[in-house]
Tab-separated table of C-alpha atoms in Angstrom:
chain	number	residue	atom	x	y	z
A	414	GLY	CA	-0.073	0.013	-0.055
A	415	ILE	CA	0.908	3.620	0.039
A	416	ASN	CA	3.308	4.941	2.654
A	417	ALA	CA	0.908	6.334	5.526
A	418	GLU	CA	3.134	9.376	5.970
A	419	TYR	CA	1.911	10.687	2.513
A	420	MET	CA	-1.702	9.051	2.263
A	421	GLY	CA	-2.689	9.668	5.660
A	422	SER	CA	-4.482	12.985	6.717
A	423	PHE	CA	-1.908	15.791	6.887
A	424	ARG	CA	-3.332	19.602	7.500
A	425	PRO	CA	-1.101	22.141	9.250
A	426	SER	CA	-2.715	24.638	11.142
A	427	PHE	CA	-4.091	27.505	9.334
A	428	PHE	CA	-4.671	30.096	11.689
A	429	ALA	CA	-0.994	30.882	12.109
A	430	VAL	CA	0.129	34.150	13.737
A	431	ASP	CA	1.493	35.614	10.386
A	432	MET	CA	-2.027	34.857	8.714
A	433	SER	CA	-4.047	37.301	10.375
A	434	LEU	CA	-5.315	39.026	7.131
A	435	TYR	CA	-6.788	37.694	4.099
A	436	ILE	CA	-8.356	39.034	0.740
A	437	SER	CA	-12.074	39.943	0.653
A	438	ALA	CA	-12.761	43.749	0.760
A	439	LEU	CA	-11.632	46.336	-1.983
A	440	LEU	CA	-8.173	47.317	-2.041
A	441	LEU	CA	-6.489	49.224	-4.909
A	442	GLY	CA	-9.776	48.371	-6.990
A	443	ALA	CA	-8.751	44.661	-7.206
A	444	LEU	CA	-8.044	43.151	-3.743
A	445	VAL	CA	-10.004	42.892	-0.548
A	446	VAL	CA	-8.866	42.206	3.107
A	447	VAL	CA	-10.702	40.379	6.020
A	448	SER	CA	-9.916	38.545	9.212
A	449	ALA	CA	-8.880	34.921	9.378
A	450	SER	CA	-12.096	34.108	11.052
A	451	THR	CA	-13.992	34.853	7.673
A	452	ALA	CA	-11.335	33.498	5.271
A	453	PRO	CA	-13.172	31.355	2.453
A	454	SER	CA	-12.352	27.536	2.140
A	455	GLU	CA	-10.329	28.109	-0.957
A	456	ILE	CA	-8.181	30.552	1.148
A	457	THR	CA	-7.551	27.996	3.927
A	458	SER	CA	-7.268	24.989	1.493
A	459	GLY	CA	-4.296	26.921	-0.180
A	460	TYR	CA	-2.218	27.772	2.955
A	461	PHE	CA	0.688	25.710	3.774
A	462	ASN	CA	2.782	26.825	6.908
A	463	GLY	CA	6.133	27.961	5.906
A	464	ARG	CA	5.707	28.187	2.256
A	465	SER	CA	2.785	30.783	2.085
A	466	GLY	CA	3.091	34.393	2.376
A	467	HIS	CA	1.956	36.587	5.336
A	468	VAL	CA	-1.169	37.813	3.377
A	469	VAL	CA	-2.761	35.126	0.793
A	470	ILE	CA	-4.017	37.533	-2.040
A	471	LYS	CA	-7.280	36.390	-3.931
A	472	SER	CA	-8.126	38.433	-6.942
A	473	LEU	CA	-11.667	39.901	-7.785
A	474	THR	CA	-11.162	38.415	-11.171
A	475	SER	CA	-12.436	35.184	-12.078
A	476	GLN	CA	-10.176	32.152	-10.970
A	477	ALA	CA	-9.204	29.531	-13.337
A	478	GLN	CA	-11.913	27.462	-14.184
A	479	PRO	CA	-10.429	24.181	-15.646
A	480	LYS	CA	-12.548	21.925	-18.081
A	481	LEU	CA	-12.125	17.877	-18.232
A	482	TYR	CA	-12.797	15.920	-20.985
A	483	LEU	CA	-12.751	12.070	-21.061
A	484	TYR	CA	-11.189	9.949	-23.931
A	485	ASP	CA	-12.268	6.244	-24.362
A	486	SER	CA	-10.641	4.481	-27.192
A	487	SER	CA	-13.181	1.590	-27.289
A	488	ASN	CA	-16.421	3.584	-25.833
A	489	GLN	CA	-16.705	0.638	-23.024
A	490	TYR	CA	-14.934	2.273	-19.725
A	491	PHE	CA	-17.049	5.683	-19.455
A	492	ASN	CA	-20.741	5.780	-19.760
A	493	LYS	CA	-20.728	9.029	-21.723
A	494	GLN	CA	-24.484	9.463	-20.980
A	495	GLY	CA	-24.028	9.479	-17.349
A	496	LEU	CA	-21.163	12.073	-16.999
A	497	PRO	CA	-21.517	14.639	-14.434
A	498	GLY	CA	-21.690	18.579	-14.944
A	499	SER	CA	-18.776	19.073	-12.765
A	500	ILE	CA	-16.240	17.186	-10.578
A	501	SER	CA	-14.266	18.211	-7.602
A	502	ALA	CA	-10.346	18.893	-8.108
A	503	ASP	CA	-9.874	16.364	-5.335
A	504	ASN	CA	-11.546	13.506	-7.111
A	505	VAL	CA	-9.824	13.744	-10.708
A	506	ALA	CA	-6.949	11.459	-9.389
A	507	ASP	CA	-9.774	9.250	-8.262
A	508	VAL	CA	-10.939	8.972	-11.566
A	509	ILE	CA	-7.583	8.145	-12.943
A	510	SER	CA	-6.979	5.629	-10.226
A	511	ARG	CA	-10.399	4.020	-10.606
A	512	SER	CA	-10.146	3.607	-14.199
A	513	LEU	CA	-6.841	1.432	-13.961
A	514	GLY	CA	-8.632	-0.602	-11.061
A	515	VAL	CA	-6.372	0.506	-8.477
A	516	GLN	CA	-6.962	1.966	-4.946
A	517	ALA	CA	-8.286	5.605	-4.951
A	518	VAL	CA	-7.183	8.505	-2.836
A	519	HIS	CA	-10.546	8.927	-1.719
A	520	SER	CA	-11.906	5.191	-1.038
A	521	ASP	CA	-15.606	6.414	-0.549
A	522	TYR	CA	-15.478	7.973	-4.379
A	523	SER	CA	-16.944	5.658	-7.029
A	524	PRO	CA	-18.076	7.430	-9.935
A	525	SER	CA	-21.251	6.108	-11.563
A	526	PHE	CA	-19.872	6.638	-14.902
A	527	LEU	CA	-16.962	4.564	-14.699
A	528	SER	CA	-17.348	0.930	-15.866
A	529	THR	CA	-14.056	-0.482	-14.797
A	530	ASN	CA	-12.675	-2.663	-12.133
A	531	ILE	CA	-9.664	-4.905	-11.628
A	532	PHE	CA	-11.012	-7.488	-13.630
A	533	SER	CA	-12.135	-5.305	-16.663
A	534	ARG	CA	-9.658	-2.169	-17.098
A	535	PRO	CA	-7.796	-0.372	-19.640
A	536	ARG	CA	-4.086	-1.078	-20.142
A	537	ALA	CA	-3.364	2.650	-20.203
A	538	ASN	CA	-4.234	5.855	-18.861
A	539	VAL	CA	-3.202	9.256	-20.702
A	540	LEU	CA	-3.536	12.428	-18.849
A	541	VAL	CA	-3.095	15.428	-21.256
A	542	THR	CA	-3.268	19.151	-19.754
A	543	PHE	CA	-3.520	22.357	-21.861
A	544	PRO	CA	-1.847	24.983	-19.070
A	545	GLY	CA	-3.244	28.587	-19.142
A	546	VAL	CA	-5.947	27.440	-21.862
A	547	ASN	CA	-9.603	28.604	-20.770
A	548	ALA	CA	-12.752	26.459	-21.606
A	549	ASP	CA	-13.677	29.285	-24.144
A	550	SER	CA	-11.062	28.226	-25.975
A	551	ALA	CA	-12.482	24.871	-26.565
A	552	SER	CA	-14.146	25.868	-29.840
A	553	GLN	CA	-10.795	26.087	-31.463
A	554	LEU	CA	-9.837	22.640	-30.326
A	555	GLN	CA	-11.766	20.451	-32.787
A	556	PHE	CA	-10.834	17.018	-31.359
A	557	VAL	CA	-10.766	18.133	-27.755
A	558	SER	CA	-14.268	19.623	-27.968
A	559	GLY	CA	-15.528	16.636	-29.735
A	560	LEU	CA	-14.949	14.307	-26.871
A	561	GLN	CA	-17.994	15.971	-24.877
A	562	LYS	CA	-20.254	18.696	-25.935
A	563	ASP	CA	-19.468	20.861	-22.860
A	564	GLY	CA	-16.789	19.059	-20.730
A	565	ILE	CA	-17.004	18.578	-17.076
A	566	HIS	CA	-16.241	21.623	-14.960
A	567	VAL	CA	-13.512	21.238	-12.467
A	568	ARG	CA	-14.541	22.852	-9.283
A	569	ASP	CA	-13.126	23.383	-5.677
A	570	LEU	CA	-9.467	24.738	-6.518
A	571	SER	CA	-7.682	26.583	-4.096
A	572	PHE	CA	-6.009	30.197	-3.862
A	573	PRO	CA	-3.187	31.171	-4.677
A	574	ASP	CA	-4.345	30.589	-8.306
A	575	ASP	CA	-1.303	28.830	-9.590
A	576	GLN	CA	-0.847	26.215	-12.648
A	577	ILE	CA	1.558	24.095	-10.736
A	578	ALA	CA	-0.409	24.164	-7.604
A	579	HIS	CA	-3.504	22.936	-9.349
A	580	LEU	CA	-1.791	20.284	-11.488
A	581	THR	CA	-0.276	18.915	-8.163
A	582	SER	CA	-3.884	18.677	-6.652
A	583	LEU	CA	-5.271	16.974	-9.802
A	584	ALA	CA	-2.587	14.450	-9.504
A	585	SER	CA	-2.777	13.781	-5.895
A	586	GLY	CA	-6.330	14.431	-5.037
A	587	SER	CA	-5.371	16.890	-2.233
A	588	GLN	CA	-5.273	20.537	-1.874
A	589	PRO	CA	-1.817	22.954	-1.377
A	590	ALA	CA	-2.791	22.979	2.509
A	591	GLU	CA	-1.945	19.025	2.273
A	592	HIS	CA	0.496	18.687	-0.662
A	593	GLY	CA	2.468	21.964	0.141
A	594	ILE	CA	2.878	22.994	-3.540
A	595	VAL	CA	1.423	26.578	-3.126
A	596	SER	CA	2.962	28.027	-6.297
A	597	LYS	CA	5.832	27.523	-9.003
A	598	SER	CA	8.087	29.075	-6.003
A	599	TRP	CA	8.013	30.617	-2.801
A	600	LEU	CA	10.263	32.367	-0.037
A	601	ASN	CA	11.134	30.310	2.668
A	602	SER	CA	11.397	31.378	6.392
A	603	LYS	CA	15.068	32.601	5.538
A	604	GLY	CA	13.857	34.427	2.636
A	605	GLU	CA	15.208	32.139	0.379
A	606	THR	CA	13.643	31.187	-2.934
A	607	GLU	CA	12.517	27.547	-3.332
A	608	TYR	CA	11.294	26.197	-6.348
A	609	ALA	CA	8.467	23.557	-6.574
A	610	PHE	CA	9.684	19.904	-7.323
A	611	PHE	CA	13.547	21.056	-7.522
A	612	THR	CA	14.538	19.399	-4.220
A	613	GLU	CA	12.897	16.365	-2.162
A	614	GLU	CA	12.132	19.093	0.484
A	615	SER	CA	10.188	21.351	-2.119
A	616	SER	CA	8.394	18.327	-3.636
A	617	SER	CA	4.904	17.388	-2.920
A	618	SER	CA	3.800	15.811	0.496
A	619	ARG	CA	1.220	13.567	-0.847
A	620	ALA	CA	1.229	10.537	-3.195
A	621	SER	CA	0.267	11.230	-6.737
A	622	VAL	CA	-1.648	8.798	-9.186
A	623	ALA	CA	1.718	7.570	-10.534
A	624	ASP	CA	2.892	6.617	-6.990
A	625	ILE	CA	-0.269	4.538	-6.067
A	626	LEU	CA	-0.017	2.870	-9.762
A	627	SER	CA	3.756	2.035	-9.073
A	628	GLN	CA	3.306	0.742	-5.719
A	629	SER	CA	0.043	-1.208	-6.513
A	630	PHE	CA	2.129	-2.932	-9.254
A	631	HIS	CA	5.595	-3.010	-7.456
A	632	GLY	CA	7.177	-0.729	-10.053
A	633	GLN	CA	5.985	-2.834	-13.043
A	634	SER	CA	3.649	-0.049	-14.500
A	635	LEU	CA	5.562	2.169	-17.079
A	636	ILE	CA	5.290	5.783	-15.959
A	637	VAL	CA	6.075	8.590	-18.396
A	638	SER	CA	5.453	12.123	-17.484
A	639	ALA	CA	6.608	14.763	-20.034
A	640	SER	CA	6.597	18.498	-20.578
A	641	SER	CA	8.728	21.147	-21.829
A	642	ASP	CA	8.350	22.512	-18.201
A	643	PRO	CA	10.287	20.327	-15.684
A	644	GLN	CA	8.135	21.403	-12.876
A	645	PHE	CA	4.905	20.243	-14.769
A	646	ALA	CA	6.701	16.837	-15.640
A	647	ALA	CA	7.662	16.352	-11.938
A	648	ALA	CA	4.222	16.983	-10.702
A	649	THR	CA	2.755	14.101	-12.291
A	650	CYS	CA	5.682	11.824	-12.003
A	651	THR	CA	6.552	9.474	-8.895
A	652	SER	CA	8.298	10.800	-5.694
A	653	SER	CA	11.504	9.713	-4.877
A	654	ARG	CA	10.678	9.006	-1.484
A	655	LEU	CA	7.862	6.457	-2.618
A	656	SER	CA	9.647	4.819	-5.596
A	657	GLN	CA	12.745	2.403	-5.988
A	658	PRO	CA	15.532	3.442	-8.487
A	659	GLU	CA	14.641	0.188	-10.777
A	660	TRP	CA	11.012	1.175	-11.115
A	661	HIS	CA	9.813	2.227	-14.556
A	662	HIS	CA	9.221	5.934	-14.176
A	663	LEU	CA	10.410	8.417	-16.890
A	664	CYS	CA	9.903	11.970	-16.144
A	665	VAL	CA	11.302	13.916	-19.171
A	666	SER	CA	11.399	17.663	-19.920
A	667	TYR	CA	13.102	19.938	-22.323
A	668	ASN	CA	16.634	21.330	-21.863
A	669	PRO	CA	17.059	24.449	-23.772
A	670	GLN	CA	20.752	24.279	-23.384
A	671	THR	CA	20.886	20.935	-25.232
A	672	ALA	CA	17.861	21.634	-27.055
A	673	SER	CA	16.508	18.123	-26.419
A	674	PHE	CA	14.081	16.238	-23.891
A	675	VAL	CA	16.115	14.572	-21.086
A	676	SER	CA	15.439	12.885	-17.761
A	677	ASN	CA	14.695	15.385	-14.905
A	678	ASP	CA	14.293	12.526	-12.339
A	679	GLY	CA	17.703	13.326	-10.699
A	680	GLY	CA	19.205	9.977	-12.043
A	681	ARG	CA	16.426	7.825	-10.280
A	682	THR	CA	15.777	6.215	-13.254
A	683	GLN	CA	18.040	3.645	-14.961
A	684	GLN	CA	19.806	4.977	-17.878
A	685	LYS	CA	18.704	2.204	-20.435
A	686	ARG	CA	15.163	3.107	-19.809
A	687	THR	CA	15.373	6.885	-19.891
A	688	LEU	CA	13.821	8.114	-22.963
A	689	SER	CA	15.662	10.776	-24.841
A	690	LEU	CA	15.018	12.891	-28.078
A	691	ALA	CA	17.315	15.289	-29.645
A	692	SER	CA	14.908	17.995	-30.968
A	693	SER	CA	17.021	20.901	-31.825
A	694	PHE	CA	15.924	23.160	-34.632
A	695	SER	CA	18.537	21.652	-36.876
A	696	ASN	CA	17.120	18.064	-36.284
A	697	ILE	CA	13.660	19.392	-36.842
A	698	ARG	CA	14.470	21.047	-40.254
A	699	THR	CA	16.305	17.749	-41.232
A	700	SER	CA	13.502	15.522	-40.167
A	701	LEU	CA	10.818	17.508	-42.061
A	702	SER	CA	12.407	16.094	-45.170
A	703	ASP	CA	11.557	12.566	-43.946
A	704	ALA	CA	7.932	11.418	-45.046
A	705	SER	CA	8.022	9.340	-41.734
A	706	ASN	CA	8.055	12.147	-39.308
A	707	PRO	CA	4.924	11.871	-37.391
A	708	LEU	CA	4.693	15.782	-37.317
A	709	LEU	CA	4.145	15.576	-41.061
A	710	ARG	CA	1.486	12.830	-41.016
A	711	ILE	CA	-1.097	14.805	-38.599
A	712	PRO	CA	-4.416	15.179	-40.387
A	713	GLY	CA	-5.571	18.764	-40.888
A	714	VAL	CA	-1.990	20.371	-40.350
A	715	ARG	CA	0.888	20.964	-42.516
A	716	VAL	CA	4.387	21.857	-41.213
A	717	SER	CA	6.944	23.014	-43.560
A	718	VAL	CA	10.318	24.844	-43.559
A	719	GLY	CA	10.484	28.146	-44.639
A	720	SER	CA	12.832	29.735	-47.277
A	721	ALA	CA	14.884	31.616	-44.443
A	722	MET	CA	16.913	29.960	-41.944
A	723	ASN	CA	15.031	28.469	-38.886
A	724	GLN	CA	11.623	29.389	-40.317
A	725	LEU	CA	8.559	26.951	-40.012
A	726	THR	CA	5.364	27.376	-41.415
A	727	VAL	CA	2.111	25.784	-39.898
A	728	ALA	CA	-0.872	25.786	-42.139
A	729	THR	CA	-4.269	24.786	-40.784
A	730	SER	CA	-7.623	24.789	-42.398
A	731	GLN	CA	-8.187	28.407	-41.014
A	732	LYS	CA	-4.655	30.006	-41.660
A	733	ALA	CA	-0.974	29.674	-42.280
A	734	VAL	CA	1.456	31.115	-39.621
A	735	GLN	CA	5.403	31.277	-39.702
A	736	PHE	CA	7.355	30.549	-36.633
A	737	ASP	CA	10.841	31.427	-35.837
A	738	LEU	CA	12.998	28.610	-34.195
A	739	ASP	CA	15.504	31.287	-33.100
A	740	VAL	CA	12.824	32.628	-30.688
A	741	ALA	CA	12.946	30.721	-27.517
A	742	GLU	CA	9.124	30.280	-27.070
A	743	ASP	CA	8.794	29.262	-30.673
A	744	ALA	CA	11.570	26.464	-30.437
A	745	GLN	CA	10.043	25.234	-27.292
A	746	LEU	CA	6.677	24.724	-28.710
A	747	PHE	CA	7.942	22.661	-31.655
A	748	ASN	CA	10.358	20.583	-29.636
A	749	GLU	CA	7.510	19.799	-27.370
A	750	MET	CA	5.250	18.955	-30.010
A	751	SER	CA	7.717	16.759	-31.847
A	752	TYR	CA	8.760	14.969	-28.774
A	753	VAL	CA	4.850	14.162	-27.815
A	754	VAL	CA	4.082	13.218	-31.295
A	755	SER	CA	7.100	10.859	-31.334
A	756	LEU	CA	6.609	9.186	-28.098
A	757	PRO	CA	4.435	6.153	-29.186
A	758	SER	CA	7.107	5.359	-31.732
A	759	LEU	CA	10.012	5.897	-29.191
A	760	ILE	CA	8.399	3.425	-26.904
A	761	SER	CA	7.549	0.789	-29.690
A	762	SER	CA	11.409	1.191	-31.078
A	763	HIS	CA	12.876	0.433	-27.415
A	764	SER	CA	12.822	-3.255	-26.566
A	765	SER	CA	12.354	-2.673	-22.806
A	766	LEU	CA	9.930	-0.171	-22.955
A	767	LYS	CA	7.943	-2.150	-25.583
A	768	ALA	CA	7.849	-5.083	-23.294
A	769	LEU	CA	6.498	-2.929	-20.217
A	770	ALA	CA	3.959	-1.596	-22.647
A	771	SER	CA	2.966	-5.250	-23.613
A	772	ASP	CA	2.674	-6.698	-19.962
A	773	ASP	CA	-0.194	-6.911	-17.678
A	774	ALA	CA	0.463	-4.034	-15.481
A	775	PRO	CA	-1.263	-1.233	-16.607
A	776	ASP	CA	0.630	2.003	-17.568
A	777	PHE	CA	0.096	5.934	-17.135
A	778	TYR	CA	1.331	8.652	-19.219
A	779	ALA	CA	1.064	12.464	-18.364
A	780	ILE	CA	1.480	15.141	-21.227
A	781	HIS	CA	1.682	18.848	-20.308
A	782	PHE	CA	1.708	21.314	-23.191
A	783	ALA	CA	3.663	24.132	-21.053
A	784	SER	CA	5.065	25.837	-24.036
A	785	LEU	CA	1.645	27.281	-24.458
A	786	LEU	CA	2.133	29.314	-21.513
A	787	GLY	CA	5.133	31.129	-22.957
A	788	LEU	CA	3.548	31.909	-26.334
A	789	GLY	CA	0.556	33.451	-24.830
A	790	GLU	CA	2.627	35.689	-22.570
A	791	LYS	CA	4.829	36.591	-25.465
A	792	TYR	CA	2.297	37.180	-28.247
A	793	GLY	CA	-1.046	37.307	-26.366
A	794	HIS	CA	-3.782	34.827	-26.308
A	795	ASP	CA	-5.512	36.556	-29.441
A	796	SER	CA	-2.414	36.253	-31.788
A	797	ALA	CA	-2.276	33.981	-34.750
A	798	LYS	CA	0.685	32.436	-33.358
A	799	TYR	CA	-0.970	31.233	-30.156
A	800	GLN	CA	-4.094	30.189	-31.759
A	801	THR	CA	-2.131	28.291	-34.242
A	802	ALA	CA	-0.310	26.787	-31.430
A	803	LEU	CA	-3.692	25.646	-29.739
A	804	GLN	CA	-4.958	23.974	-32.960
A	805	LEU	CA	-1.411	22.144	-33.520
A	806	ALA	CA	-1.520	20.847	-29.710
A	807	ASP	CA	-5.364	19.758	-30.259
A	808	HIS	CA	-4.136	17.720	-33.548
A	809	VAL	CA	-1.210	16.458	-31.561
A	810	THR	CA	-3.304	15.121	-28.921
A	811	GLN	CA	-5.464	13.415	-31.159
A	812	GLN	CA	-2.340	11.823	-32.900
A	813	LEU	CA	-0.896	10.828	-29.553
A	814	LEU	CA	-4.240	9.062	-28.217
A	815	ASN	CA	-4.640	7.444	-31.381
A	816	SER	CA	-1.362	5.843	-31.841
A	817	LEU	CA	-1.085	4.831	-28.042
A	818	SER	CA	-4.640	3.268	-28.529
A	819	ASP	CA	-3.355	1.250	-31.460
A	820	GLN	CA	-0.230	0.324	-29.329
A	821	TYR	CA	-2.503	-0.746	-26.527
A	822	HIS	CA	-4.831	-2.727	-28.615
A	823	ASN	CA	-7.584	-0.140	-28.408
A	824	GLN	CA	-7.668	-0.463	-24.523
A	825	VAL	CA	-6.799	3.287	-23.591
A	826	VAL	CA	-8.660	5.948	-21.419
A	827	GLY	CA	-7.445	9.296	-20.933
A	828	GLU	CA	-8.387	12.810	-19.612
A	829	VAL	CA	-7.942	16.059	-21.329
A	830	VAL	CA	-7.727	19.130	-19.135
A	831	LEU	CA	-8.033	22.706	-19.964
A	832	MET	CA	-6.269	24.079	-16.961
A	833	GLY	CA	-7.669	27.776	-17.435
A	834	SER	CA	-5.826	30.878	-17.090
A	835	SER	CA	-4.252	31.808	-13.611
A	836	ASN	CA	-1.276	33.064	-12.068
A	837	THR	CA	2.043	31.300	-12.823
A	838	GLY	CA	4.152	33.354	-10.553
A	839	SER	CA	5.816	32.907	-7.125
A	840	LEU	CA	5.006	33.730	-3.438
């Protein structure tokens, strides 16, 4: 079972001396302050002693409103007619765990729309997130929006409103007051900046879905968590405190210095099992001349090399937009998309990984398109580049799920989450 230290109840005292003020009355036209006795639950659930500031700020603007869309390769695991209109952020991890027939974080949660158990379960679950993407963008995501008409609203999120904090909550079924990831970074009691998941001490205090699955099958499940941002990848990977070095956990992220995806799990994974894909712009340019490149075989999208050095053009049914691979945000996007769309072939071409994908232990994949955050901040969410990047991510998601479904003989379920816009800063 899961280590009781992380799975047991853990809720530090909220009414600390330095938490005497909270936001709820108008300040500078955007913020409000109230006493601790009237602090709303989303504030208390977001406070972690030693990691939160003296004052937790709640903006009067709308909080992130994630939407969840369910994927079922064979239409036998999810009852689409019985889907709820909303789900608590605490229960997303339960849906993933239950779908794979293993212990849920909350044992009393048993979704009626799920038709799986230990004897009848899919062979893999794929979680895909679109950080910073609002639900109102779903109309531009043809594949994602086609999974369900309106999606499932994810409620009960905490403040501070932060993407890493929210993702950790979705992966662990707990709030920041329990798992401790209150932001992408924070100041500790010494005034030093700590970054979420960069050290064991700054990692989540609760087990994630990946931990539950790994421990349930004694490390035989293949766990792959990938993103261009190492913190996103770490949030849905296994904990070093709950896993063994020989277990099959592959946490990979983009290294801009080497322009490739590399393991970011501190060497815990055996080198022979570490996925690696050199994805520099020169390799992208070269590979575009190869008809077998997955990026060239995505229906509805045409990626081509421009006449100028390091220029790529992405043409969809709506428009053609040019990207510059000398720009960090553009390069991050294409390296991330290139890696994700190539992931199934990487696994099938690696004898050890292919064997793991073929055994009886269910597997878990988590993909986070963190490059969308940088593009939105640099060019704006209404820009042609950002809109085209969204459509590219939508097509890549479809290609990934279809390829993995083929690889797992049509026994794959998945969750696609539009994370919503929220703060991605520090405390």
